[in-house]
Coordinates of C-alpha atoms in Angstrom, one line a residue:
M1 CA 2.0 -15.0 37.4
A2 CA 2.1 -11.2 37.2
R3 CA 4.8 -11.1 39.9
L4 CA 6.9 -13.7 38.0
I5 CA 6.6 -11.6 34.8
L6 CA 7.6 -8.4 36.7
F7 CA 10.5 -10.3 38.2
E8 CA 11.7 -11.5 34.8
L9 CA 11.4 -8.0 33.4
K10 CA 13.5 -6.6 36.2
K11 CA 16.1 -9.3 35.7
M12 CA 16.3 -8.6 32.0
L13 CA 16.5 -4.8 32.2
T14 CA 18.9 -4.5 35.2
R15 CA 21.8 -6.3 33.4
R16 CA 24.5 -3.8 32.6
V17 CA 24.8 -4.8 29.0
A18 CA 21.1 -4.5 28.5
L19 CA 21.0 -1.1 30.1
V20 CA 23.8 0.2 27.8
A21 CA 22.2 -1.3 24.7
N22 CA 18.7 0.1 25.4
L23 CA 19.8 3.6 26.5
G24 CA 22.5 3.7 23.8
V25 CA 20.1 2.9 20.9
A26 CA 17.4 5.3 22.2
V27 CA 20.0 8.1 22.4
F28 CA 21.4 7.1 19.0
L29 CA 18.0 7.3 17.3
V30 CA 17.3 10.8 18.8
G31 CA 20.7 11.9 17.5
I32 CA 20.1 10.4 14.1
M33 CA 16.6 12.0 13.7
T34 CA 18.0 15.4 14.9
L35 CA 20.6 15.2 12.1
N36 CA 17.9 14.1 9.7
V37 CA 16.2 17.4 10.3
V38 CA 19.3 19.6 10.6
Q39 CA 21.0 18.1 7.5
A40 CA 17.9 18.4 5.2
R41 CA 19.1 20.4 2.1
T42 CA 17.5 21.9 -1.0
T43 CA 17.7 25.1 -3.1
D44 CA 15.3 28.0 -3.2
A45 CA 14.1 29.9 -6.2
S46 CA 17.3 32.1 -6.3
G47 CA 19.6 29.0 -6.3
K48 CA 20.6 29.5 -2.7
I49 CA 21.1 26.4 -0.6
V50 CA 18.8 26.2 2.4
S51 CA 18.9 23.7 5.2
G52 CA 17.1 22.4 8.2
T53 CA 13.5 23.5 8.7
D54 CA 13.9 26.1 5.9
A55 CA 14.7 23.3 3.5
I56 CA 11.6 21.4 4.7
A57 CA 9.4 24.5 4.3
Q58 CA 10.8 25.0 0.8
T59 CA 10.0 21.4 -0.2
R60 CA 6.5 21.8 1.2
L61 CA 6.1 25.0 -0.9
E62 CA 7.2 23.3 -4.1
A63 CA 4.8 20.4 -3.7
G64 CA 2.0 22.7 -2.6
A65 CA 2.3 24.7 -5.8
H66 CA 0.9 21.8 -7.8
A67 CA -1.2 20.0 -5.2
G68 CA -4.5 18.4 -6.2
A69 CA -6.1 15.7 -8.2
I70 CA -4.3 14.8 -11.4
T71 CA -7.0 14.1 -13.9
S72 CA -6.2 13.0 -17.4
E73 CA -7.3 16.4 -18.7
R74 CA -5.1 18.2 -16.1
A75 CA -2.1 16.0 -16.9
A76 CA -2.4 16.6 -20.7
A77 CA -2.9 20.4 -20.2
D78 CA 0.0 20.8 -17.8
I79 CA 2.3 18.8 -20.0
A80 CA 1.3 21.0 -23.0
A81 CA 1.9 24.2 -21.0
Y82 CA 5.3 22.9 -19.8
Q83 CA 6.3 22.1 -23.4
E84 CA 5.2 25.5 -24.6
R85 CA 7.2 27.2 -22.0
L86 CA 10.3 25.1 -22.6
F87 CA 10.3 25.2 -26.3
S88 CA 9.6 28.9 -26.7
R89 CA 13.3 29.4 -25.9
I90 CA 15.1 26.2 -26.7
D91 CA 14.9 24.0 -29.9
R92 CA 12.8 20.9 -29.4
E93 CA 14.6 18.8 -31.9
A94 CA 18.1 20.0 -30.9
V95 CA 17.8 18.8 -27.3
L96 CA 17.2 15.3 -28.5
E97 CA 20.7 15.3 -30.1
M98 CA 22.4 16.7 -27.0
T99 CA 23.8 15.0 -23.8
G100 CA 22.0 15.4 -20.6
S101 CA 24.7 17.7 -19.1
A102 CA 24.6 19.9 -22.2
V103 CA 20.9 20.3 -22.0
Y104 CA 21.2 21.2 -18.3
D105 CA 23.7 23.9 -19.2
L106 CA 21.4 25.1 -22.0
M107 CA 18.6 25.6 -19.5
F108 CA 20.6 28.0 -17.4
Q109 CA 21.7 29.9 -20.6
S110 CA 18.1 30.2 -21.8
F111 CA 16.2 30.8 -18.6
S112 CA 16.7 32.8 -15.4
D113 CA 17.6 30.9 -12.2
E114 CA 14.1 31.3 -10.9
E115 CA 12.6 29.9 -14.1
V116 CA 15.0 26.9 -14.1
Y117 CA 14.0 26.3 -10.5
E118 CA 10.3 26.1 -11.4
L119 CA 11.0 24.0 -14.5
Y120 CA 12.8 21.4 -12.4
N121 CA 10.0 21.2 -9.8
P122 CA 9.5 17.5 -8.9
Y123 CA 5.9 17.8 -10.2
W124 CA 7.1 18.0 -13.8
S125 CA 9.4 15.0 -13.4
M126 CA 6.4 13.1 -12.0
L127 CA 4.2 14.0 -15.0
L128 CA 6.9 13.0 -17.5
R129 CA 7.9 9.9 -15.5
P130 CA 6.0 7.4 -17.8
W131 CA 8.3 8.3 -20.8
R132 CA 11.5 9.1 -19.1
V133 CA 14.7 7.3 -20.2
S134 CA 17.5 6.9 -17.7
G135 CA 20.0 9.8 -17.9
E136 CA 17.5 12.1 -19.6
E137 CA 16.8 15.7 -18.6
P138 CA 13.1 16.7 -18.2
A139 CA 13.4 18.8 -21.4
Q140 CA 14.6 15.8 -23.4
T141 CA 11.7 13.7 -22.2
A142 CA 9.2 16.5 -22.9
A143 CA 10.6 16.8 -26.4
R144 CA 9.5 13.2 -27.2
V145 CA 6.0 13.4 -25.7
T146 CA 3.2 14.1 -28.2
P147 CA -0.3 15.4 -27.4
D148 CA -1.8 11.9 -28.0
M149 CA 0.7 10.4 -25.5
A150 CA -0.1 13.1 -22.9
A151 CA -3.8 12.5 -23.3
D152 CA -3.3 8.9 -22.4
W153 CA -1.3 9.7 -19.2
Y154 CA -3.0 7.1 -17.0
G155 CA -2.5 4.4 -19.7
A156 CA 1.2 5.4 -19.7
V157 CA 1.3 5.1 -15.9
A158 CA -0.2 1.6 -16.1
G159 CA 2.5 0.8 -18.7
L160 CA 5.2 1.4 -16.2
T161 CA 4.1 -1.8 -14.4
Q162 CA 4.0 -3.7 -17.6
D163 CA 7.5 -2.4 -18.6
A164 CA 8.9 -3.5 -15.2
L165 CA 7.4 -7.0 -15.6
D166 CA 8.8 -7.2 -19.1
D167 CA 12.2 -6.1 -17.8
G168 CA 12.1 -8.8 -15.2
Q169 CA 14.3 -6.8 -12.8
A170 CA 17.0 -6.4 -15.4
G171 CA 16.7 -10.1 -16.5
M172 CA 17.1 -11.4 -12.9
W173 CA 13.6 -12.8 -12.6
E174 CA 11.0 -14.2 -15.1
Y175 CA 7.5 -13.4 -13.8
S176 CA 5.0 -16.2 -14.1
H177 CA 1.5 -15.6 -15.6
A178 CA 0.1 -15.6 -12.1
E179 CA 2.6 -13.0 -10.9
R180 CA 2.0 -10.8 -14.0
A181 CA -1.8 -11.0 -13.3
Y182 CA -1.2 -10.2 -9.6
W183 CA 0.8 -7.0 -10.3
T184 CA -1.5 -6.0 -13.2
D185 CA -4.6 -6.3 -10.9
K186 CA -2.9 -4.5 -8.1
Q187 CA -2.0 -1.5 -10.4
A188 CA -5.5 -1.5 -11.8
G189 CA -6.7 -0.9 -8.2
V190 CA -4.9 2.4 -7.9
A191 CA -7.6 5.1 -7.5
E192 CA -7.9 7.7 -10.2
P193 CA -7.3 10.5 -10.2
I194 CA -4.0 10.4 -8.3
E195 CA -3.9 12.9 -5.5
Y196 CA -0.6 14.8 -5.6
G197 CA 0.8 17.0 -2.9
Y198 CA 3.2 17.3 0.0
V199 CA 3.8 14.0 1.9
G200 CA 7.2 14.8 3.5
G201 CA 6.5 13.5 7.0
W202 CA 5.2 10.1 5.8
E203 CA 7.9 9.8 3.2
N204 CA 10.5 10.5 5.9
I205 CA 9.1 7.8 8.1
I206 CA 9.5 5.2 5.3
S207 CA 13.1 6.5 4.6
C208 CA 14.1 6.2 8.3
A209 CA 12.3 2.9 9.1
A210 CA 15.6 1.0 8.5
F211 CA 17.0 2.7 11.7
L212 CA 14.6 0.5 13.6
V213 CA 17.1 -2.3 12.9
F214 CA 19.1 -1.0 15.9
A215 CA 16.0 -1.3 18.1
I216 CA 15.8 -5.0 17.0
L217 CA 19.4 -5.5 17.9
A218 CA 18.9 -3.9 21.3
V219 CA 16.0 -6.3 21.9
C220 CA 18.2 -9.2 20.9
V221 CA 21.0 -8.1 23.3
T222 CA 18.5 -7.9 26.1
L223 CA 16.9 -11.2 25.5
A224 CA 20.0 -13.2 24.6
P225 CA 20.7 -14.3 28.3
T226 CA 17.1 -15.2 29.1
F227 CA 17.7 -18.9 29.2
S228 CA 21.5 -19.3 28.4
F229 CA 22.5 -17.3 31.5
E230 CA 20.6 -19.8 33.7
Y231 CA 22.8 -22.5 32.2
Q232 CA 26.0 -20.5 32.5
S233 CA 25.5 -19.5 36.1
G234 CA 24.3 -22.9 37.2
A235 CA 20.9 -21.4 38.2
D236 CA 19.1 -23.9 36.0
A237 CA 19.7 -26.6 38.7
V238 CA 17.7 -24.5 41.2
V239 CA 15.1 -23.0 38.8
L240 CA 14.1 -26.2 37.2
A241 CA 13.8 -28.0 40.6
T242 CA 11.2 -25.5 41.9
R243 CA 7.5 -26.2 41.8
R244 CA 6.8 -23.9 38.9
G245 CA 10.2 -23.9 37.3
R246 CA 9.1 -25.9 34.3
S247 CA 5.7 -24.3 33.8
A248 CA 4.7 -20.8 35.0
L249 CA 8.3 -19.6 35.1
V250 CA 8.9 -20.5 31.5
A251 CA 5.7 -18.8 30.4
A252 CA 6.6 -15.7 32.5
K253 CA 10.0 -15.5 30.7
V254 CA 8.3 -15.6 27.3
V255 CA 5.6 -13.1 28.2
A256 CA 8.0 -10.7 29.7
A257 CA 10.3 -10.9 26.7
L258 CA 7.5 -10.2 24.2
A259 CA 6.1 -7.3 26.4
Y260 CA 9.5 -5.8 26.7
A261 CA 10.2 -6.1 22.9
T262 CA 6.8 -4.5 22.1
A263 CA 7.3 -1.6 24.6
Y264 CA 10.9 -0.9 23.5
F265 CA 10.1 -1.1 19.8
A266 CA 7.1 1.3 20.4
L267 CA 9.5 3.8 22.1
C268 CA 12.0 3.7 19.2
A269 CA 9.3 3.9 16.6
A270 CA 7.8 6.9 18.4
V271 CA 11.1 8.7 18.1
I272 CA 11.2 8.2 14.3
V273 CA 7.6 8.9 13.7
G274 CA 7.5 11.8 16.2
F275 CA 10.5 13.6 14.7
S276 CA 9.2 13.0 11.2
L277 CA 5.7 14.4 11.8
A278 CA 6.8 17.2 14.2
F279 CA 9.3 18.7 11.7
Y280 CA 8.3 17.4 8.3
G281 CA 4.5 17.7 9.0
A282 CA 1.6 15.2 9.3
D283 CA -0.2 16.6 6.2
G284 CA -0.6 14.3 3.2
F285 CA -1.7 11.1 5.0
G286 CA -4.5 10.5 2.5
L287 CA -2.6 11.5 -0.6
S288 CA -1.7 8.7 -3.1
V289 CA 1.6 6.9 -2.5
Q290 CA 2.3 7.7 -6.2
S291 CA 3.2 11.2 -4.9
I292 CA 6.4 9.5 -3.7
E293 CA 7.0 7.2 -6.7
L294 CA 4.6 7.2 -9.7
S295 CA 5.7 3.6 -10.7
S296 CA 4.4 2.1 -7.5
P297 CA 1.5 -0.3 -8.3
Y298 CA 0.0 -0.1 -4.8
P299 CA -3.4 1.4 -4.1
L300 CA -2.3 2.9 -0.9
T301 CA -2.0 6.4 0.6
A302 CA 1.4 7.8 1.7
G303 CA 0.3 7.5 5.4
Q304 CA -0.7 3.8 4.9
A305 CA 2.6 3.0 3.3
A306 CA 4.4 4.6 6.3
L307 CA 2.4 2.6 8.8
I308 CA 3.1 -0.6 6.8
S309 CA 6.8 0.1 6.8
V310 CA 6.9 0.5 10.6
G311 CA 4.5 -2.4 11.1
L312 CA 6.6 -4.8 9.2
M313 CA 9.7 -3.8 11.3
Y314 CA 7.6 -4.6 14.4
V315 CA 6.7 -8.0 13.1
A316 CA 10.4 -8.6 12.3
C317 CA 11.3 -7.4 15.8
L318 CA 8.9 -10.0 17.4
G319 CA 10.2 -12.7 15.1
F320 CA 13.8 -12.0 16.1
A321 CA 12.8 -11.8 19.7
C322 CA 11.3 -15.2 19.6
L323 CA 14.2 -16.6 17.6
T324 CA 16.6 -15.2 20.3
L325 CA 14.6 -17.0 23.0
A326 CA 14.8 -20.2 21.0
V327 CA 18.5 -20.0 20.5
S328 CA 19.1 -18.9 24.1
S329 CA 17.2 -22.0 25.3
R330 CA 19.5 -24.3 23.3
A331 CA 22.9 -22.6 23.8
R332 CA 25.0 -22.2 26.9
S333 CA 26.8 -19.2 25.5
T334 CA 25.1 -15.8 25.5
L335 CA 27.7 -14.6 23.0
A336 CA 26.7 -17.3 20.5
V337 CA 23.1 -16.2 20.8
F338 CA 23.9 -12.6 20.1
L339 CA 26.3 -13.5 17.2
T340 CA 23.5 -15.4 15.5
D341 CA 21.3 -12.3 15.7
V342 CA 24.0 -10.0 14.4
V343 CA 24.5 -12.3 11.4
L344 CA 20.8 -12.4 10.6
V345 CA 19.9 -8.8 11.3
L346 CA 23.0 -6.9 10.1
L347 CA 25.2 -9.0 7.9
T348 CA 22.4 -10.1 5.6
G349 CA 22.2 -6.5 4.5
L350 CA 25.7 -6.7 3.2
V351 CA 25.3 -9.9 1.1
P352 CA 25.1 -9.1 -2.7
S353 CA 22.5 -11.0 -4.7
G354 CA 24.8 -11.3 -7.7
G355 CA 21.8 -10.9 -10.0
I356 CA 20.3 -14.2 -8.8
G357 CA 16.6 -13.7 -8.5
V358 CA 15.9 -16.4 -5.9
L359 CA 18.8 -15.2 -3.7
E360 CA 17.6 -11.6 -4.0
R361 CA 14.1 -12.6 -2.9
A362 CA 15.5 -14.5 0.1
L363 CA 17.7 -11.6 1.2
A364 CA 14.8 -9.2 0.7
L365 CA 13.1 -10.8 3.7
F366 CA 15.7 -9.4 6.2
P367 CA 15.0 -6.0 7.8
L368 CA 17.9 -4.0 6.4
N369 CA 16.9 -5.0 2.9
F370 CA 13.1 -4.6 2.9
A371 CA 13.1 -1.4 5.0
N372 CA 13.0 1.1 2.1
F373 CA 10.4 2.5 -0.2
S374 CA 11.8 1.1 -3.4
M375 CA 12.0 -2.5 -2.2
L376 CA 8.6 -2.6 -0.5
F377 CA 6.5 -0.5 -2.9
S378 CA 8.0 -0.4 -6.3
A379 CA 10.5 -3.3 -6.9
L380 CA 7.7 -5.8 -7.7
D381 CA 9.3 -8.6 -5.6
S382 CA 6.8 -11.4 -5.6
Y383 CA 6.7 -15.0 -4.3
P384 CA 4.7 -17.6 -6.3
L385 CA 3.6 -20.3 -3.8
G386 CA 1.7 -22.7 -6.0
P387 CA -1.6 -21.0 -7.1
V388 CA -1.0 -18.2 -4.6
V389 CA 1.2 -15.1 -5.1
L390 CA 2.5 -13.1 -2.2
D391 CA 4.2 -9.7 -2.6
L392 CA 7.2 -8.7 -0.4
I393 CA 4.9 -7.1 2.2
G394 CA 2.8 -10.3 2.6
M395 CA 5.8 -12.6 2.5
V396 CA 7.7 -10.6 5.2
A397 CA 4.6 -10.7 7.5
V398 CA 4.0 -14.5 6.9
A399 CA 7.8 -15.3 7.4
Y400 CA 8.1 -13.5 10.7
V401 CA 4.8 -14.7 12.1
L402 CA 5.7 -18.3 11.3
L403 CA 9.2 -17.7 12.8
S404 CA 7.5 -16.5 16.0
L405 CA 5.0 -19.3 16.2
V406 CA 7.8 -21.9 15.7
S407 CA 10.4 -20.3 18.0
M408 CA 8.2 -19.7 21.0
P409 CA 7.3 -23.4 21.6
V410 CA 10.9 -24.4 20.9
A411 CA 12.2 -22.0 23.6
A412 CA 9.6 -23.2 26.1
L413 CA 10.0 -26.9 25.5
S414 CA 13.8 -26.8 25.3
F415 CA 14.1 -25.1 28.7
R416 CA 11.5 -27.4 30.3
R417 CA 13.2 -30.5 29.1
H418 CA 16.7 -29.3 29.8
Q419 CA 18.7 -31.9 31.8
V420 CA 20.8 -30.3 34.5
V421 CA 24.3 -31.6 34.5

C-alpha cells in the first residue's frame, strides 16, 4: 500500500502543470509576504512617513505605550485625561458643530505635530469606540462622552453587540431570539479586563490568510487529473482490470491526494505565518482579540484568532481537495474539473450579496469571503439550524467537513464502478 501511495504522489507531482502551479504559488506567496513587509507604512511623531521594518517598529511602540489591562477605572481615568488635554485648547461645544475635516485641521492648528500624533494613537480610538459615530473625529466623540458614560465603559462595550443585533447588518438580517441569545452569551464570555497591547504578527496572519486561496487552487490543479486523466488516456481499461485496481489503488489515490494537500498547505501556511511572526513579532499571542477590534464578541486571544483563521482555510483546502477528486472521478475532462474549482474558489468572492441576508450567509462560506477578521470575528454572521445556532466559524468547519465526508466516498465508488468503454 505504501508503495502505491508513493507511486500516486510521484505521478501527481511530476506532471508539468502541477509543478508549475505548486512552485509558482509558493514563489508568489514569498513575494507577496516580502511586499507585505516592505510596503508597511505609518508616520512617526514628527509626521515623517516611515516604511518597512521601521514602520512595524513604530506601530509596536505606539501600542506598547498603552499596553496593559484596561480596567473600568483605568478606562474612565484615561478618557478623562484625554478630554482634559483636548479641551484645554479647543472648544468642546464647538467641535460638535464642525465637520470631521474641519476638526482635523483644527487639531493641527491647536497642537504640535508630536501632540497630534499622540492624540491620534489607536488606543484612544479604541477607548472611544463604544460611542463613535461614523465619520467622526476622536475629538468629536470625546466631546459627547460624560464621566458617567466613561465609568460604564464595559457596559458600553457590551452595548456594541446589542447595537449590531438591532441594526441587523443594515437591515439585511433579522436576528431570531436564539441568535440574539447566542451572541449576547458569547460577548458576556469576554474576559475582563481586556488585555491591550501589540498584536501585529497575529493580526497580520489574519489579514493575509486570504492568500491561502492560491494554495487551495494549486491543490485543485494538482488533483484535477487524478481520475479524469485515466479516462482521457485510456489507462482506465488497464488500471481497473488489475487485481487491486478497484480497491487498494483507489484508496492509494485518495490517501496520496490528502497527504499532498496537507503537506502543500502546511508549506504555504508556514510562509505566511513565518513572515508575519519573523518581521511583525510573535508577542501578543495571549492578548485579547479586542485589541484588534473592540466590537468583536469573541472570548479569544489574538493568537487563537490567527490559528482559527489558518485552520479554517486548511479545512476548506481539504474540502475542495475531496470535491476535486469527486468531480475528477465523474468527468473525463480535466479542464472541466479545474473550471469547477475556479468558479467555487475564486468567482464566489466576486458575487455581490445585494443586501440579501440568506445569499450573504451562503457566500460567506467560501474562502475568499470568510478569510478576513471582520467577517469571521465581528460581522455576527449566524446560522439558526432549528434549536441550534452556529456562527460563521462553526458553519465553515461543518460545511467543509461534510463536503469531505461526502466527496471521498463518491470519488472512490465512482472510479470503482466506472465502466470501461
